[in-house]
Tab-separated table of C-alpha atoms in Angstrom:
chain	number	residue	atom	x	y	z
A	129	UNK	CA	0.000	0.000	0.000
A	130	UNK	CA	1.855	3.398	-0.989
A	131	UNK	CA	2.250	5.676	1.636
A	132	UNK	CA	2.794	9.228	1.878
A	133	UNK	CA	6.260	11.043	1.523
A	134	UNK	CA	6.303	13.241	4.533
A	135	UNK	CA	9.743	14.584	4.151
A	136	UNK	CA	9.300	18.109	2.253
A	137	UNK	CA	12.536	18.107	1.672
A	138	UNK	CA	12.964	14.728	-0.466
A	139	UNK	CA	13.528	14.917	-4.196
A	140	UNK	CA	9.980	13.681	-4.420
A	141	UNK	CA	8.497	16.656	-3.033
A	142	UNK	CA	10.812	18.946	-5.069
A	143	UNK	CA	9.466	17.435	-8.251
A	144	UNK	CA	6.297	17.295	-6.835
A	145	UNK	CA	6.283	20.671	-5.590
A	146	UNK	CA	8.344	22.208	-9.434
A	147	UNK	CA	5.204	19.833	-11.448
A	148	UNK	CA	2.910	21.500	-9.326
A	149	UNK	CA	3.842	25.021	-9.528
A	150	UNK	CA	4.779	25.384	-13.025
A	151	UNK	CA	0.509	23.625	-14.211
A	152	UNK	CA	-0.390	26.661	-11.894
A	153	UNK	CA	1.287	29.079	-12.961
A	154	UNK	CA	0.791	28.120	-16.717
A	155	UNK	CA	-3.047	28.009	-15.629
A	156	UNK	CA	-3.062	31.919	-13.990
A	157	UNK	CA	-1.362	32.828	-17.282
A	158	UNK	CA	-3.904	31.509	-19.397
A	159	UNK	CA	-2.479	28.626	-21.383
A	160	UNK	CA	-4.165	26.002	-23.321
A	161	UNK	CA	-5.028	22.887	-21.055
A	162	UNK	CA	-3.221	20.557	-23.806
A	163	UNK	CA	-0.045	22.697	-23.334
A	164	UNK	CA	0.345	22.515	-19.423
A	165	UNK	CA	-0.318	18.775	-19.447
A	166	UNK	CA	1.858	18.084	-22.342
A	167	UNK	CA	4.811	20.072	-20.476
A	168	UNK	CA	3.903	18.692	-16.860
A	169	UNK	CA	4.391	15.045	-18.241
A	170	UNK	CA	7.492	15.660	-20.187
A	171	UNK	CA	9.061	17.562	-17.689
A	172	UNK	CA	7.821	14.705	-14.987
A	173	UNK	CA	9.037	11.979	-17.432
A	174	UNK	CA	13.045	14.274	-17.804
A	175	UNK	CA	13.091	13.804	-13.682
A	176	UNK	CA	11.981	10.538	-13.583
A	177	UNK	CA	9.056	10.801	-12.014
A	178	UNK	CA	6.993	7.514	-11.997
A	179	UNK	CA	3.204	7.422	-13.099
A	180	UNK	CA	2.274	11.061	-12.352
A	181	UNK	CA	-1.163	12.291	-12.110
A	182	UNK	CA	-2.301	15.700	-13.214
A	183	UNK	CA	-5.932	16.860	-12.567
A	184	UNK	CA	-7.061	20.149	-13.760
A	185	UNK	CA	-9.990	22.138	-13.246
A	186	UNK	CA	-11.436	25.706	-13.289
A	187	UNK	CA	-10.434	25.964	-9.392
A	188	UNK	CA	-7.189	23.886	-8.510
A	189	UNK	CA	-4.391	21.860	-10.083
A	190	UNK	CA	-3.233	18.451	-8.404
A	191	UNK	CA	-0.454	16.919	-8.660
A	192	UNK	CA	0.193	13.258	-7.494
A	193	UNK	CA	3.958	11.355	-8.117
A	194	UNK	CA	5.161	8.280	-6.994
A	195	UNK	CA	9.279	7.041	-6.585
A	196	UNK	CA	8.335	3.509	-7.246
A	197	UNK	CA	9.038	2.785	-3.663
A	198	UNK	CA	5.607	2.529	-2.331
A	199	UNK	CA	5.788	6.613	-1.290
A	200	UNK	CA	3.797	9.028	-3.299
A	201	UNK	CA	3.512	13.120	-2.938
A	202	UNK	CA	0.474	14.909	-3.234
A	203	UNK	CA	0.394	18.619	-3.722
A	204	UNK	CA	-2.507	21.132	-5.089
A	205	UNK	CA	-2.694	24.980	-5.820
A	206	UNK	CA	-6.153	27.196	-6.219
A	207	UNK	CA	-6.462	28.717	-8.698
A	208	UNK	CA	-8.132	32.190	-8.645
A	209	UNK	CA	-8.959	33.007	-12.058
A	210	UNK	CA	-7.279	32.424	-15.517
A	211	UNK	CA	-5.610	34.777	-16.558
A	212	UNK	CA	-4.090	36.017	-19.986
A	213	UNK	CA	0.153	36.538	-20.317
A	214	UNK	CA	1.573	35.236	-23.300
A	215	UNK	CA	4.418	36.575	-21.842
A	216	UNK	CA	4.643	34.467	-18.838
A	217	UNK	CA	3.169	31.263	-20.909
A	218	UNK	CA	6.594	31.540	-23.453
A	219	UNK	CA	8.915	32.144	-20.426
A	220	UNK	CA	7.460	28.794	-18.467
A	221	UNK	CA	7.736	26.848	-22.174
A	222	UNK	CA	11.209	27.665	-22.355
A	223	UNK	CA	11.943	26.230	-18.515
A	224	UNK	CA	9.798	23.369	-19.641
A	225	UNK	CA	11.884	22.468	-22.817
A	226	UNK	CA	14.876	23.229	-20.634
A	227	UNK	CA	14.356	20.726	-18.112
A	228	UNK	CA	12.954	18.172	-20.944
A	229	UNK	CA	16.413	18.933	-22.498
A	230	UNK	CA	18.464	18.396	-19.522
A	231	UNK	CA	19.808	22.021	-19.600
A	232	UNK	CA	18.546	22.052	-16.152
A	233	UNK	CA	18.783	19.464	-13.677
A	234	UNK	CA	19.189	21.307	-10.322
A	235	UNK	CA	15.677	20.854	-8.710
A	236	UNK	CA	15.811	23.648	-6.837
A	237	UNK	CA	16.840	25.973	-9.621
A	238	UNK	CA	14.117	24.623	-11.555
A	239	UNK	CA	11.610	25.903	-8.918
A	240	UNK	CA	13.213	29.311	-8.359
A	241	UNK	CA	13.385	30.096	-11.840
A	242	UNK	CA	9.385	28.793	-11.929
A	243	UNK	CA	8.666	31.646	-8.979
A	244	UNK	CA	10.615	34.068	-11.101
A	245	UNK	CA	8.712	34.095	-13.501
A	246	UNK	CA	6.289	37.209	-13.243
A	247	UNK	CA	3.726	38.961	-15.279
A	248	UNK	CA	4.451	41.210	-17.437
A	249	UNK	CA	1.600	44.020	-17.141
A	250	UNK	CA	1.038	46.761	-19.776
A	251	UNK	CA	0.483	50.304	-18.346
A	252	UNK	CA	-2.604	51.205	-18.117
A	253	UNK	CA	-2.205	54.778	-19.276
A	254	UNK	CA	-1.088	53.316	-22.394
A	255	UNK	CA	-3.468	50.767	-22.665
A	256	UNK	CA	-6.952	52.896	-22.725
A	257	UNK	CA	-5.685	54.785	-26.196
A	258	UNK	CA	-4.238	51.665	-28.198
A	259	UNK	CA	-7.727	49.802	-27.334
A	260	UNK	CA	-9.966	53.053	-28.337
A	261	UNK	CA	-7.393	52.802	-31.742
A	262	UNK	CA	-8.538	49.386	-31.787
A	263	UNK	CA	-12.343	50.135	-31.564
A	264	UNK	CA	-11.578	53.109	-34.310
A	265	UNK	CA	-9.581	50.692	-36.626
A	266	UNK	CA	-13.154	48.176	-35.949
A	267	UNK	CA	-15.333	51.112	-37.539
A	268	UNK	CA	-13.007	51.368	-40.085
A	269	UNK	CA	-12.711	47.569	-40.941
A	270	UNK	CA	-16.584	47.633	-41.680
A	271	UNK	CA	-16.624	50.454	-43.757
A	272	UNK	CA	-16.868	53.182	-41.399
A	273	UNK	CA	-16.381	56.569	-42.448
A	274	UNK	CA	-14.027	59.178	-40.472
A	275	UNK	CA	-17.379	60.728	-38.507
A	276	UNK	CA	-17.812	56.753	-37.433
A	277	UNK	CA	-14.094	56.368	-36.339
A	278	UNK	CA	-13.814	59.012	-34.269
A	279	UNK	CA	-16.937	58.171	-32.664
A	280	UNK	CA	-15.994	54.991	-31.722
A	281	UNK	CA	-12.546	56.263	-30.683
A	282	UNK	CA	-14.145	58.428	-27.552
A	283	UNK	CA	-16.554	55.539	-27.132
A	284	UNK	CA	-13.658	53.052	-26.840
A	285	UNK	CA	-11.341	55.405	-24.724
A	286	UNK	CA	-14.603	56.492	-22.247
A	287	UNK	CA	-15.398	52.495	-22.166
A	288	UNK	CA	-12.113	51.625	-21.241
A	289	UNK	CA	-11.284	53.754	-18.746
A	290	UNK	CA	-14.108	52.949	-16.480
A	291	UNK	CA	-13.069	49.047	-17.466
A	292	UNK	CA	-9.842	49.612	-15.652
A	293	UNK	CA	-11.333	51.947	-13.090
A	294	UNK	CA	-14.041	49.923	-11.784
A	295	UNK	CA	-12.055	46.788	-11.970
A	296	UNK	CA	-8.854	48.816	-9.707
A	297	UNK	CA	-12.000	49.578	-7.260
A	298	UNK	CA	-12.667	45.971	-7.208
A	299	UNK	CA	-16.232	45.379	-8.725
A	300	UNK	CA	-16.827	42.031	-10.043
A	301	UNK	CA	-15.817	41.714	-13.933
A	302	UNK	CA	-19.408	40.578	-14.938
A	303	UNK	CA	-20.636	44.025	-13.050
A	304	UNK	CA	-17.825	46.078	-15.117
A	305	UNK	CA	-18.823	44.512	-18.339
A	306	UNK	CA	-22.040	45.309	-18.249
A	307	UNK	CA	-21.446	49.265	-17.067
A	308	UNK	CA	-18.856	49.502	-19.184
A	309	UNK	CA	-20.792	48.759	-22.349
A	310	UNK	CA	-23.647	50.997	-21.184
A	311	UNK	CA	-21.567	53.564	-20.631
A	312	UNK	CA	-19.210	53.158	-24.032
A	313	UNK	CA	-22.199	52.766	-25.828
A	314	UNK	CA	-23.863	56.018	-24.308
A	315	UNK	CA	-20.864	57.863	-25.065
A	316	UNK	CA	-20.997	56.864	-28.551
A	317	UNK	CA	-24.555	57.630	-28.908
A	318	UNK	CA	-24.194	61.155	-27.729
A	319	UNK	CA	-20.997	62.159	-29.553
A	320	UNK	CA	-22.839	60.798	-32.742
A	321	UNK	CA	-26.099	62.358	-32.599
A	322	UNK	CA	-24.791	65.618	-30.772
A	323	UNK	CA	-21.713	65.986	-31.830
A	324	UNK	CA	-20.881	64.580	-34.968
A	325	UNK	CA	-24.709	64.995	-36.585
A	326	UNK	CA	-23.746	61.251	-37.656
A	327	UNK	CA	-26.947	59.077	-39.395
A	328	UNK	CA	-28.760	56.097	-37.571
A	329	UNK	CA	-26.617	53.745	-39.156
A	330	UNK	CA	-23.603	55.471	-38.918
A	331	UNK	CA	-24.386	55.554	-34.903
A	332	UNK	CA	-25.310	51.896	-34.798
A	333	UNK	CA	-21.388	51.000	-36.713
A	334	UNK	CA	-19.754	53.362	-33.724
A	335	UNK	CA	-21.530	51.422	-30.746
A	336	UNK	CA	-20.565	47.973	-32.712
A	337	UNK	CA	-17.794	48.828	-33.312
A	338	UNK	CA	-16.934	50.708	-29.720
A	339	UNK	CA	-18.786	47.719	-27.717
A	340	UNK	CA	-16.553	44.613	-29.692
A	341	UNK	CA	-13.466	45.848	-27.232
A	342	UNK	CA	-15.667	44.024	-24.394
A	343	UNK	CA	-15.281	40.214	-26.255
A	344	UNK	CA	-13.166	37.748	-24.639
A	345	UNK	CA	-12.021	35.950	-27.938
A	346	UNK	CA	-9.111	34.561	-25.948
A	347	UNK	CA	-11.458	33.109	-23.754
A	348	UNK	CA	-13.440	31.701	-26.181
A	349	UNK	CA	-10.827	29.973	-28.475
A	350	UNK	CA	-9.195	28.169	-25.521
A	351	UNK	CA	-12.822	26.636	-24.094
A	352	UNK	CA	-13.098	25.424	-28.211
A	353	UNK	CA	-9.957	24.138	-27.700
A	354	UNK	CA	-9.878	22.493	-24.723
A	355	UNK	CA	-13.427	20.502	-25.790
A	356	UNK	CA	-12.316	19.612	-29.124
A	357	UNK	CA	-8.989	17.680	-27.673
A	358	UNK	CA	-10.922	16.256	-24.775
A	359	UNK	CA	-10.725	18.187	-21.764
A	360	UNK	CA	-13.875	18.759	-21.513
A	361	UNK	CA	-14.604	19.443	-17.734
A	362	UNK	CA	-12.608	23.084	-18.328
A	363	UNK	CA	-13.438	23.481	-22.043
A	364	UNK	CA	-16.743	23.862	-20.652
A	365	UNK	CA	-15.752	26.284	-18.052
A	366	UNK	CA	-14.397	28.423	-19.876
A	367	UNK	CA	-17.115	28.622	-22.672
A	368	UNK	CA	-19.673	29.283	-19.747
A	369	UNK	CA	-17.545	32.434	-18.623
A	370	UNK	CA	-17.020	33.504	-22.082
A	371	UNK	CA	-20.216	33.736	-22.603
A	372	UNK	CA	-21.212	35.000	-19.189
A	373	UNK	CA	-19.312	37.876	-19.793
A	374	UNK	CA	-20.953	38.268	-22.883
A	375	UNK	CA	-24.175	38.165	-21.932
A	376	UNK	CA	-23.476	41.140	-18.843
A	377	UNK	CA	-21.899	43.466	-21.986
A	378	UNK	CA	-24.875	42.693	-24.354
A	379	UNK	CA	-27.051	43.652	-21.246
A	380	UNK	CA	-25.500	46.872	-21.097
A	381	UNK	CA	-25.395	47.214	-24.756
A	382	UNK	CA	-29.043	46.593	-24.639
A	383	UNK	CA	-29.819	48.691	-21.528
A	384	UNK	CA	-28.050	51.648	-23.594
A	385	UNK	CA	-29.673	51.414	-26.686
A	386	UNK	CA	-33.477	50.982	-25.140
A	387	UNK	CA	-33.029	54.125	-22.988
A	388	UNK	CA	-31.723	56.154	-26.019
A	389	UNK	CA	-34.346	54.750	-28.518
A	390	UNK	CA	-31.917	52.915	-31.453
C-alpha cells in the first residue's frame, strides 16, 4: 500500500512541488489545457518521475507522483482566475523544454526560476488609447467613415477607462462589463447624434464597433480548444464564462440602446 512522503525536503516533493507550480502558474497565465499537461508530463518523465497524475480544473491543479518505492507526494494549488500573459506562458515553455532537455537538472533551480517568472503588465495609461485605436480601426474595418471612427474612438477610450477603473476599485468583472458597455455605448450615442450629426446607421457602426473591445475571444478559443482535444470538464468552463461575460456586456449594450431609442 503506498504511503505518503512526509519529508518536504525529499527529491519527491521537489518534483512534486516544481510539477505542481509550473501547471499553476501556466493556468493563472492563461495557457491552453493541452499545453500545461503536455509540459507537466514531459518535464515529470526528464526527472523521472513515476506514473504522475495531473488533474485540472477551473479551481485547482493536483499533482500526485510516486518514486516507485511505495511513497507518493500529493500537492494542489487554487487557482483564482485564468488569466491572460503570453508573456509568462513563453517564459514557463522555455523552462519546460529546458528541463525536458536536460539544460537544467538542479531541482531547486528549476523551482526558483518557476517563482521568477512574473507577469508582465502593460500600463494602463497606455493601454486605454491603443484599445480606443482598436475600436476606431473596428469602424473602419466595416466600412466606417471618419465621422464613425472618431466616434468609436471616444466611445472606446470612455469604455475603457471605467473598465480599468471599476475593476482597480474591485467590482466584479461581470458588473464592469455590463457598465462599461452601457456607458461606451452612451458615449458613442451622444458624440454621434450631438456631436458629430452622424446618421442612424452610422451611430449603430460606432456602438458595434466601440462595444466589440468588451469580447473575450481569448477566452473563447481556448474553451473550443480544450473541448475539441478532450478536456472537456474546463473546455466547458471556460465557454460558460465567455459567454457570461458576454451576456453582462450585451445587457449593457441593450440597456443603452433601449433608454436612447436605437
Amino acid at each position: 500500500m503506498p504511503h505518503i512522503d512526509l519529508d518536504t525536503s525529499s527529491d519527491l516533493n521537489k518534483k512534486t512541488k516544481i510539477l505542481c507550480t509550473f501547471g499553476w502558474r501556466m493556468a493563472l497565465a492563461g495557457a491552453e489545457t493541452r499545453l500545461i499537461m503536455r509540459c507537466c508530463h514531459d518535464m515529470a518523465k526528464a526527472m523521472h518521475v513515476i506514473n504522475p497524475e495531473f488533474t485540472l480544473t477551473r479551481s485547482f491543479f493536483l499533482v500526485r507522483c510516486c518514486d516507485g518505492n511505495s511513497h507518493y507526494a500529493e500537492r494542489i494549488a487554487k487557482i483564482k482566475s485564468l488569466g491572460i500573459n503570453m508573456n509568462s506562458v513563453t517564459r514557463l515553455n522555455f523552462i519546460a523544454n529546458d528541463v525536458i532537455s536536460g539544460e537544467i537538472t538542479d531541482l531547486d533551480l528549476i523551482y526558483h526560476k518557476i517563482r521568477a517568472v512574473r507577469p508582465a503588465h502593460y500600463n494602463k495609461n497606455m493601454l486605454i488609447p491603443i484599445e480606443a485605436f482598436a475600436a476606431s480601426a473596428f469602424a473602419y474595418c466595416n466600412g466606417g467613415s471618419a465621422t464613425v471612427c472618431l466616434a468609436a474612438l471616444i466611445g472606446g477610450f470612455m469604455l475603457m477607462f471605467f473598465k480599468f477603473w471599476l475593476l482597480k476599485k474591485g467590482f466584479f468583472e461581470t458588473f464592469v462589463f455590463m457598465a462599461c458597455a452601457f456607458l461606451g455605448c452612451a458615449t458613442t450615442y451622444i458624440m454621434c447624434t450631438y456631436v458629430l450629426n452622424a446618421s442612424a446607421d452610422e451611430t449603430r457602426l460606432a456602438i458595434m464597433a466601440t462595444t466589440l473591445l468588451l469580447v473575450p475571444g481569448f477566452p473563447y478559443m481556448n474553451g473550443f480548444l480544450d473541448i475539441f482535444k478532450g478536456y472537456l470538464e474546463i473546455g466547458v468552463m471556460r465557454l460558460i464564462y465567455s459567454i457570461i461575460l458576454t451576456a453582462c456586456a450585451a445587457s449593457g449594450l441593450l440597456g443603452a440602446l433601449y433608454l436612447m431609442w436605437i
